mmCIF file of C-alpha atoms (C1' of nucleotides) in Angstrom:
data_model
loop_
_atom_site.group_PDB
_atom_site.id
_atom_site.type_symbol
_atom_site.label_atom_id
_atom_site.label_comp_id
_atom_site.label_asym_id
_atom_site.label_seq_id
_atom_site.Cartn_x
_atom_site.Cartn_y
_atom_site.Cartn_z
ATOM 1 C CA MET A 1 -52.128 -22.802 -24.998
ATOM 2 C CA LEU A 2 -53.838 -20.941 -27.814
ATOM 3 C CA ASP A 3 -53.888 -22.270 -31.340
ATOM 4 C CA THR A 4 -52.675 -20.225 -34.273
ATOM 5 C CA TYR A 5 -56.160 -18.957 -35.149
ATOM 6 C CA ALA A 6 -56.729 -17.623 -31.650
ATOM 7 C CA VAL A 7 -53.280 -16.084 -31.508
ATOM 8 C CA ILE A 8 -53.729 -14.042 -34.664
ATOM 9 C CA ALA A 9 -57.247 -13.048 -33.645
ATOM 10 C CA GLU A 10 -55.734 -10.506 -31.271
ATOM 11 C CA PRO A 11 -55.036 -7.171 -32.995
ATOM 12 C CA SER A 12 -52.026 -6.233 -30.857
ATOM 13 C CA ARG A 13 -50.438 -9.559 -31.616
ATOM 14 C CA ARG A 14 -50.957 -9.051 -35.324
ATOM 15 C CA ARG A 15 -49.300 -5.654 -34.969
ATOM 16 C CA ILE A 16 -46.343 -7.298 -33.269
ATOM 17 C CA LEU A 17 -46.068 -9.833 -36.064
ATOM 18 C CA ASP A 18 -46.352 -7.112 -38.686
ATOM 19 C CA ARG A 19 -43.576 -5.250 -36.937
ATOM 20 C CA LEU A 20 -41.349 -8.304 -36.804
ATOM 21 C CA LEU A 21 -41.965 -8.786 -40.495
ATOM 22 C CA ILE A 22 -39.932 -5.623 -41.022
ATOM 23 C CA SER A 23 -37.065 -6.540 -38.733
ATOM 24 C CA ASP A 24 -36.125 -8.477 -35.631
ATOM 25 C CA SER A 25 -36.498 -6.343 -32.547
ATOM 26 C CA SER A 26 -36.141 -6.192 -28.829
ATOM 27 C CA VAL A 27 -39.050 -5.900 -26.435
ATOM 28 C CA GLY A 28 -38.183 -2.258 -25.928
ATOM 29 C CA ASP A 29 -38.343 -1.591 -29.639
ATOM 30 C CA LEU A 30 -41.804 -3.097 -29.805
ATOM 31 C CA VAL A 31 -42.970 -1.119 -26.773
ATOM 32 C CA GLN A 32 -41.762 2.079 -28.412
ATOM 33 C CA ASP A 33 -43.051 1.432 -31.889
ATOM 34 C CA LEU A 34 -46.433 0.018 -30.937
ATOM 35 C CA GLY A 35 -47.175 2.225 -27.960
ATOM 36 C CA LEU A 36 -48.123 -0.668 -25.723
ATOM 37 C CA SER A 37 -47.073 -1.203 -22.124
ATOM 38 C CA GLN A 38 -43.990 -3.324 -21.566
ATOM 39 C CA PRO A 39 -45.723 -6.049 -19.543
ATOM 40 C CA LEU A 40 -48.408 -6.320 -22.183
ATOM 41 C CA VAL A 41 -45.875 -6.729 -24.944
ATOM 42 C CA SER A 42 -44.026 -9.346 -22.905
ATOM 43 C CA LYS A 43 -47.269 -11.186 -22.296
ATOM 44 C CA HIS A 44 -48.201 -11.208 -25.960
ATOM 45 C CA LEU A 45 -44.691 -12.284 -26.874
ATOM 46 C CA ARG A 46 -45.054 -15.203 -24.517
ATOM 47 C CA THR A 47 -48.158 -16.477 -26.263
ATOM 48 C CA LEU A 48 -46.543 -15.862 -29.633
ATOM 49 C CA ARG A 49 -43.519 -17.822 -28.463
ATOM 50 C CA GLU A 50 -45.631 -20.661 -27.123
ATOM 51 C CA SER A 51 -47.516 -20.936 -30.392
ATOM 52 C CA GLY A 52 -44.264 -20.994 -32.322
ATOM 53 C CA LEU A 53 -44.803 -17.748 -34.196
ATOM 54 C CA VAL A 54 -41.730 -16.008 -32.804
ATOM 55 C CA ARG A 55 -38.303 -16.994 -31.587
ATOM 56 C CA VAL A 56 -36.092 -15.363 -28.991
ATOM 57 C CA GLN A 57 -32.416 -14.737 -29.065
ATOM 58 C CA ILE A 58 -30.821 -13.508 -25.867
ATOM 59 C CA GLU A 59 -28.367 -10.709 -26.341
ATOM 60 C CA ALA A 60 -27.011 -9.393 -23.047
ATOM 61 C CA GLN A 61 -30.013 -8.046 -21.134
ATOM 62 C CA ARG A 62 -32.064 -7.793 -24.274
ATOM 63 C CA ARG A 63 -34.266 -10.346 -25.905
ATOM 64 C CA ILE A 64 -34.297 -10.092 -29.660
ATOM 65 C CA TYR A 65 -37.482 -11.482 -31.106
ATOM 66 C CA SER A 66 -37.810 -12.739 -34.647
ATOM 67 C CA LEU A 67 -40.677 -14.001 -36.711
ATOM 68 C CA ASP A 68 -41.359 -17.622 -37.549
ATOM 69 C CA ALA A 69 -44.198 -17.687 -40.032
ATOM 70 C CA GLY A 70 -44.352 -21.471 -40.121
ATOM 71 C CA PRO A 71 -47.586 -21.961 -38.147
ATOM 72 C CA LEU A 72 -49.388 -19.507 -40.394
ATOM 73 C CA GLU A 73 -49.126 -22.050 -43.135
ATOM 74 C CA ASP A 74 -51.895 -24.082 -41.502
ATOM 75 C CA VAL A 75 -54.226 -21.112 -41.634
ATOM 76 C CA ASP A 76 -53.293 -20.523 -45.239
ATOM 77 C CA GLU A 77 -54.039 -24.112 -46.026
ATOM 78 C CA TRP A 78 -57.451 -23.880 -44.391
ATOM 79 C CA LEU A 79 -58.159 -20.703 -46.320
ATOM 80 C CA SER A 80 -57.187 -22.277 -49.602
ATOM 81 C CA ALA A 81 -60.414 -24.263 -49.673
ATOM 82 C CA TYR A 82 -62.335 -20.990 -49.684
ATOM 83 C CA ARG A 83 -60.214 -19.203 -52.242
ATOM 84 C CA ALA A 84 -62.185 -20.651 -55.122
ATOM 85 C CA LYS A 85 -65.367 -19.273 -53.574
ATOM 86 C CA TRP A 86 -64.401 -15.658 -53.408
ATOM 87 C CA ASN A 87 -62.892 -15.875 -56.829
ATOM 88 C CA ARG A 88 -66.254 -17.121 -58.005
ATOM 89 C CA HIS A 89 -67.692 -14.096 -56.237
ATOM 90 C CA ILE A 90 -65.392 -11.819 -58.164
ATOM 91 C CA ASP A 91 -66.195 -13.649 -61.361
ATOM 92 C CA ALA A 92 -69.882 -13.117 -60.701
ATOM 93 C CA LEU A 93 -69.252 -9.432 -60.084
ATOM 94 C CA ALA A 94 -67.221 -9.155 -63.254
ATOM 95 C CA ALA A 95 -69.965 -10.865 -65.224
ATOM 96 C CA HIS A 96 -72.483 -8.512 -63.695
ATOM 97 C CA LEU A 97 -70.489 -5.422 -64.616
ATOM 98 C CA ASP A 98 -69.930 -6.841 -68.045
ATOM 99 C CA GLN A 99 -73.667 -7.290 -68.456
ATOM 100 C CA ARG A 100 -74.301 -3.710 -67.397
ATOM 101 C CA LYS A 101 -71.717 -2.469 -69.842
ATOM 102 C CA LYS A 102 -73.301 -4.483 -72.611
ATOM 103 C CA SER A 103 -76.730 -3.092 -71.749
ATOM 104 C CA ARG A 104 -75.461 0.459 -71.795
ATOM 105 C CA GLU A 105 -73.828 -0.073 -75.144
ATOM 106 C CA GLU A 106 -76.996 -1.499 -76.609
ATOM 107 C CA ASN A 107 -79.047 1.396 -75.288
ATOM 108 C CA GLY A 108 -76.573 3.844 -76.696
ATOM 109 C CA LYS A 109 -76.797 2.199 -80.083
ATOM 110 C CA MET B 1 -69.373 -7.355 -33.320
ATOM 111 C CA LEU B 2 -66.457 -9.686 -33.898
ATOM 112 C CA ASP B 3 -64.088 -9.153 -36.783
ATOM 113 C CA THR B 4 -63.303 -11.879 -39.277
ATOM 114 C CA TYR B 5 -60.191 -13.024 -37.421
ATOM 115 C CA ALA B 6 -62.100 -13.502 -34.192
ATOM 116 C CA VAL B 7 -64.962 -15.234 -35.946
ATOM 117 C CA ILE B 8 -62.773 -17.898 -37.510
ATOM 118 C CA ALA B 9 -60.825 -18.334 -34.288
ATOM 119 C CA GLU B 10 -63.716 -20.366 -32.924
ATOM 120 C CA PRO B 11 -63.413 -24.053 -33.908
ATOM 121 C CA SER B 12 -67.162 -24.729 -34.045
ATOM 122 C CA ARG B 13 -67.618 -21.804 -36.396
ATOM 123 C CA ARG B 14 -64.882 -23.109 -38.666
ATOM 124 C CA ARG B 15 -66.670 -26.454 -38.701
ATOM 125 C CA ILE B 16 -69.872 -24.706 -39.701
ATOM 126 C CA LEU B 17 -68.073 -22.903 -42.504
ATOM 127 C CA ASP B 18 -66.406 -26.115 -43.649
ATOM 128 C CA ARG B 19 -69.806 -27.754 -43.706
ATOM 129 C CA LEU B 20 -71.335 -24.928 -45.726
ATOM 130 C CA LEU B 21 -68.457 -25.248 -48.137
ATOM 131 C CA ILE B 22 -69.958 -28.601 -49.126
ATOM 132 C CA SER B 23 -73.539 -27.442 -49.480
ATOM 133 C CA ASP B 24 -76.082 -24.937 -48.233
ATOM 134 C CA SER B 25 -77.948 -26.277 -45.251
ATOM 135 C CA SER B 26 -80.622 -25.611 -42.698
ATOM 136 C CA VAL B 27 -79.950 -25.118 -39.014
ATOM 137 C CA GLY B 28 -81.244 -28.607 -38.370
ATOM 138 C CA ASP B 29 -78.804 -30.082 -40.870
ATOM 139 C CA LEU B 30 -75.921 -28.379 -39.114
ATOM 140 C CA VAL B 31 -77.118 -29.514 -35.700
ATOM 141 C CA GLN B 32 -77.275 -33.088 -36.957
ATOM 142 C CA ASP B 33 -74.011 -33.149 -38.833
ATOM 143 C CA LEU B 34 -71.906 -31.303 -36.297
ATOM 144 C CA GLY B 35 -73.433 -32.708 -33.139
ATOM 145 C CA LEU B 36 -73.877 -29.313 -31.533
ATOM 146 C CA SER B 37 -76.920 -28.054 -29.659
ATOM 147 C CA GLN B 38 -79.466 -26.114 -31.682
ATOM 148 C CA PRO B 39 -79.187 -22.870 -29.715
ATOM 149 C CA LEU B 40 -75.429 -22.985 -30.011
ATOM 150 C CA VAL B 41 -75.586 -23.429 -33.758
ATOM 151 C CA SER B 42 -78.088 -20.588 -34.037
ATOM 152 C CA LYS B 43 -75.854 -18.350 -31.965
ATOM 153 C CA HIS B 44 -72.794 -19.103 -34.025
ATOM 154 C CA LEU B 45 -74.787 -18.571 -37.191
ATOM 155 C CA ARG B 46 -75.770 -15.174 -35.877
ATOM 156 C CA THR B 47 -72.178 -14.071 -35.455
ATOM 157 C CA LEU B 48 -71.303 -15.568 -38.819
ATOM 158 C CA ARG B 49 -74.199 -13.653 -40.342
ATOM 159 C CA GLU B 50 -73.198 -10.404 -38.638
ATOM 160 C CA SER B 51 -69.668 -10.726 -39.900
ATOM 161 C CA GLY B 52 -70.905 -11.369 -43.420
ATOM 162 C CA LEU B 53 -69.568 -14.899 -43.724
ATOM 163 C CA VAL B 54 -72.942 -16.519 -44.270
ATOM 164 C CA ARG B 55 -76.269 -15.568 -45.800
ATOM 165 C CA VAL B 56 -79.750 -16.751 -44.931
ATOM 166 C CA GLN B 57 -82.560 -17.667 -47.194
ATOM 167 C CA ILE B 58 -85.924 -18.237 -45.577
ATOM 168 C CA GLU B 59 -87.755 -21.271 -46.852
ATOM 169 C CA ALA B 60 -91.005 -21.889 -44.973
ATOM 170 C CA GLN B 61 -90.040 -22.524 -41.336
ATOM 171 C CA ARG B 62 -86.512 -23.340 -42.298
ATOM 172 C CA ARG B 63 -83.551 -21.066 -42.680
ATOM 173 C CA ILE B 64 -81.154 -22.167 -45.361
ATOM 174 C CA TYR B 65 -77.668 -20.880 -44.708
ATOM 175 C CA SER B 66 -75.046 -20.454 -47.380
ATOM 176 C CA LEU B 67 -71.431 -19.448 -47.373
ATOM 177 C CA ASP B 68 -70.057 -16.062 -48.346
ATOM 178 C CA ALA B 69 -66.301 -16.324 -48.371
ATOM 179 C CA GLY B 70 -65.809 -12.659 -49.195
ATOM 180 C CA PRO B 71 -64.583 -11.472 -45.791
ATOM 181 C CA LEU B 72 -61.962 -14.200 -45.722
ATOM 182 C CA GLU B 73 -60.193 -12.377 -48.467
ATOM 183 C CA ASP B 74 -58.959 -9.787 -45.952
ATOM 184 C CA VAL B 75 -57.349 -12.515 -43.889
ATOM 185 C CA ASP B 76 -55.807 -13.977 -47.000
ATOM 186 C CA GLU B 77 -54.420 -10.602 -47.901
ATOM 187 C CA TRP B 78 -52.892 -10.183 -44.458
ATOM 188 C CA LEU B 79 -51.380 -13.640 -44.714
ATOM 189 C CA SER B 80 -49.898 -12.916 -48.096
ATOM 190 C CA ALA B 81 -47.227 -10.739 -46.530
ATOM 191 C CA TYR B 82 -46.019 -13.764 -44.583
ATOM 192 C CA ARG B 83 -46.146 -16.242 -47.427
ATOM 193 C CA ALA B 84 -42.691 -15.304 -48.618
ATOM 194 C CA LYS B 85 -41.362 -16.060 -45.144
ATOM 195 C CA TRP B 86 -42.511 -19.622 -44.874
ATOM 196 C CA ASN B 87 -41.553 -20.230 -48.458
ATOM 197 C CA ARG B 88 -38.113 -19.054 -47.466
ATOM 198 C CA HIS B 89 -38.388 -21.584 -44.661
ATOM 199 C CA ILE B 90 -39.219 -24.278 -47.157
ATOM 200 C CA ASP B 91 -36.490 -23.085 -49.462
ATOM 201 C CA ALA B 92 -34.050 -23.343 -46.596
ATOM 202 C CA LEU B 93 -35.259 -26.854 -45.881
ATOM 203 C CA ALA B 94 -34.966 -27.781 -49.540
ATOM 204 C CA ALA B 95 -31.470 -26.377 -49.661
ATOM 205 C CA HIS B 96 -30.608 -28.338 -46.576
ATOM 206 C CA LEU B 97 -31.905 -31.590 -48.011
ATOM 207 C CA ASP B 98 -30.164 -30.840 -51.247
ATOM 208 C CA GLN B 99 -26.936 -30.366 -49.362
ATOM 209 C CA ARG B 100 -27.394 -33.698 -47.594
ATOM 210 C CA LYS B 101 -28.067 -35.410 -50.888
ATOM 211 C CA LYS B 102 -24.975 -33.872 -52.423
ATOM 212 C CA SER B 103 -22.903 -34.972 -49.429
ATOM 213 C CA ARG B 104 -24.181 -38.508 -49.707
ATOM 214 C CA GLU B 105 -23.402 -38.607 -53.391
ATOM 215 C CA GLU B 106 -19.899 -37.345 -52.819
ATOM 216 C CA ASN B 107 -19.328 -39.899 -50.119
ATOM 217 C CA GLY B 108 -20.589 -42.630 -52.363
ATOM 218 C CA LYS B 109 -18.284 -41.520 -55.160
ATOM 219 C "C1'" DT C 1 -107.965 -23.969 -34.112
ATOM 220 C "C1'" DT C 2 -104.736 -27.102 -31.966
ATOM 221 C "C1'" DG C 3 -100.613 -29.256 -32.291
ATOM 222 C "C1'" DT C 4 -96.040 -29.943 -34.237
ATOM 223 C "C1'" DA C 5 -91.490 -28.474 -36.366
ATOM 224 C "C1'" DT C 6 -87.994 -25.246 -36.937
ATOM 225 C "C1'" DT C 7 -85.352 -21.560 -35.468
ATOM 226 C "C1'" DA C 8 -84.257 -17.518 -32.640
ATOM 227 C "C1'" DT C 9 -83.681 -15.283 -28.315
ATOM 228 C "C1'" DA C 10 -83.108 -14.491 -23.158
ATOM 229 C "C1'" DA C 11 -81.057 -15.416 -18.953
ATOM 230 C "C1'" DA C 12 -77.596 -17.226 -16.376
ATOM 231 C "C1'" DC C 13 -73.070 -19.458 -15.482
ATOM 232 C "C1'" DT C 14 -68.254 -20.277 -16.080
ATOM 233 C "C1'" DA C 15 -63.932 -19.719 -18.006
ATOM 234 C "C1'" DT C 16 -60.880 -17.090 -20.371
ATOM 235 C "C1'" DT C 17 -58.415 -13.105 -21.698
ATOM 236 C "C1'" DG C 18 -56.589 -8.506 -22.466
ATOM 237 C "C1'" DG C 19 -55.056 -5.078 -19.610
ATOM 238 C "C1'" DT C 20 -52.839 -2.667 -15.422
ATOM 239 C "C1'" DT C 21 -49.857 -2.227 -11.319
ATOM 240 C "C1'" DA C 22 -46.302 -3.886 -8.693
ATOM 241 C "C1'" DT C 23 -42.359 -6.762 -8.171
ATOM 242 C "C1'" DA C 24 -38.679 -9.994 -9.249
ATOM 243 C "C1'" DT C 25 -34.686 -11.299 -12.116
ATOM 244 C "C1'" DA C 26 -30.623 -10.726 -14.557
ATOM 245 C "C1'" DA C 27 -27.037 -8.259 -16.867
ATOM 246 C "C1'" DC C 28 -24.537 -4.254 -17.678
ATOM 247 C "C1'" DT C 29 -22.103 0.198 -15.789
ATOM 248 C "C1'" DA C 30 -19.840 3.522 -12.744
ATOM 249 C "C1'" DT D 1 -20.641 -2.970 -4.773
ATOM 250 C "C1'" DA D 2 -24.502 0.029 -5.882
ATOM 251 C "C1'" DG D 3 -27.287 1.622 -9.325
ATOM 252 C "C1'" DT D 4 -29.428 1.322 -13.750
ATOM 253 C "C1'" DT D 5 -31.495 -0.996 -17.792
ATOM 254 C "C1'" DA D 6 -34.259 -4.563 -19.894
ATOM 255 C "C1'" DT D 7 -37.453 -8.093 -19.496
ATOM 256 C "C1'" DA D 8 -40.411 -11.438 -17.264
ATOM 257 C "C1'" DT D 9 -43.763 -12.739 -13.943
ATOM 258 C "C1'" DA D 10 -47.526 -12.481 -10.384
ATOM 259 C "C1'" DA D 11 -51.713 -10.803 -8.789
ATOM 260 C "C1'" DC D 12 -55.633 -8.789 -9.840
ATOM 261 C "C1'" DC D 13 -59.699 -6.687 -12.432
ATOM 262 C "C1'" DA D 14 -63.181 -6.035 -15.936
ATOM 263 C "C1'" DA D 15 -65.073 -7.519 -19.968
ATOM 264 C "C1'" DT D 16 -66.283 -10.963 -23.056
ATOM 265 C "C1'" DA D 17 -67.510 -15.375 -25.016
ATOM 266 C "C1'" DG D 18 -68.957 -20.107 -25.296
ATOM 267 C "C1'" DT D 19 -72.341 -23.104 -23.441
ATOM 268 C "C1'" DT D 20 -76.673 -24.699 -21.386
ATOM 269 C "C1'" DT D 21 -81.561 -24.470 -20.137
ATOM 270 C "C1'" DA D 22 -85.795 -22.535 -20.890
ATOM 271 C "C1'" DT D 23 -88.898 -19.923 -23.672
ATOM 272 C "C1'" DA D 24 -90.687 -17.263 -27.573
ATOM 273 C "C1'" DA D 25 -91.936 -16.824 -32.461
ATOM 274 C "C1'" DT D 26 -93.288 -18.403 -36.803
ATOM 275 C "C1'" DA D 27 -95.007 -21.498 -40.243
ATOM 276 C "C1'" DC D 28 -96.941 -25.691 -41.444
ATOM 277 C "C1'" DA D 29 -100.327 -29.811 -40.725
ATOM 278 C "C1'" DA D 30 -104.426 -32.121 -39.012
#
DNA sequence: TTGTATTATAAACTATTGGTTATATAACTA
DNA sequence: TAGTTATATAACCAATAGTTTATAATACAA
């Protein structure tokens, strides 16, 4: 079984998740909207199901899939340690631009 | 070339990033601290370098690697759309617990 | 220059995975 | 019941990726 990181590494699976973010949908809906083959969608849905990112609800012959964002929280938590870093990056950029601006102003003086 | 999602899907690479979060370090440092083979570390560092997540600084025979969290911002942005969902999940849980508490209080009354 | 450290690269192997095609399963419909 | 719709599964293929072993490249030290 794939962990959450591996599951979201696959572009088609992210597209499926993004689609389910809009609304619950059947396999057929996903096939239509994403332009993927039905077996492929079913296969991706299986791994999404097994990793706990989606839930199924049987409705006659259809399976209605819905999002469960829960597992993504782990990824978010891991990312949080890095958030400070790229903010620092932005801060550095801002300082740099600020410096340039200051220089220009002084030259224009 | 692997995209950011694929790069962080690999556990050893996440360990390398986590290590670089603490301090810049040479390849040898990483090999020691993570207990991975030197060629493996070098290979992972290559993909990390190519995806822009680390930077190298040559210092004599050593290569000092440092973190660049920038690319992780894309992942964070993608995740942000889902944040509301798991918050809703937490809200639902909170509401549930609240309900239980209320019930207990009423029973105790 | 010769030897030693440090790191990168090449080659090869194995396992895994995304994808397709074909088929089975199950529920609805006429 | 027979046919149709919706989905899952199996078998297979091609490509890729992680890992190891062996070797090359580069800089320092004696």
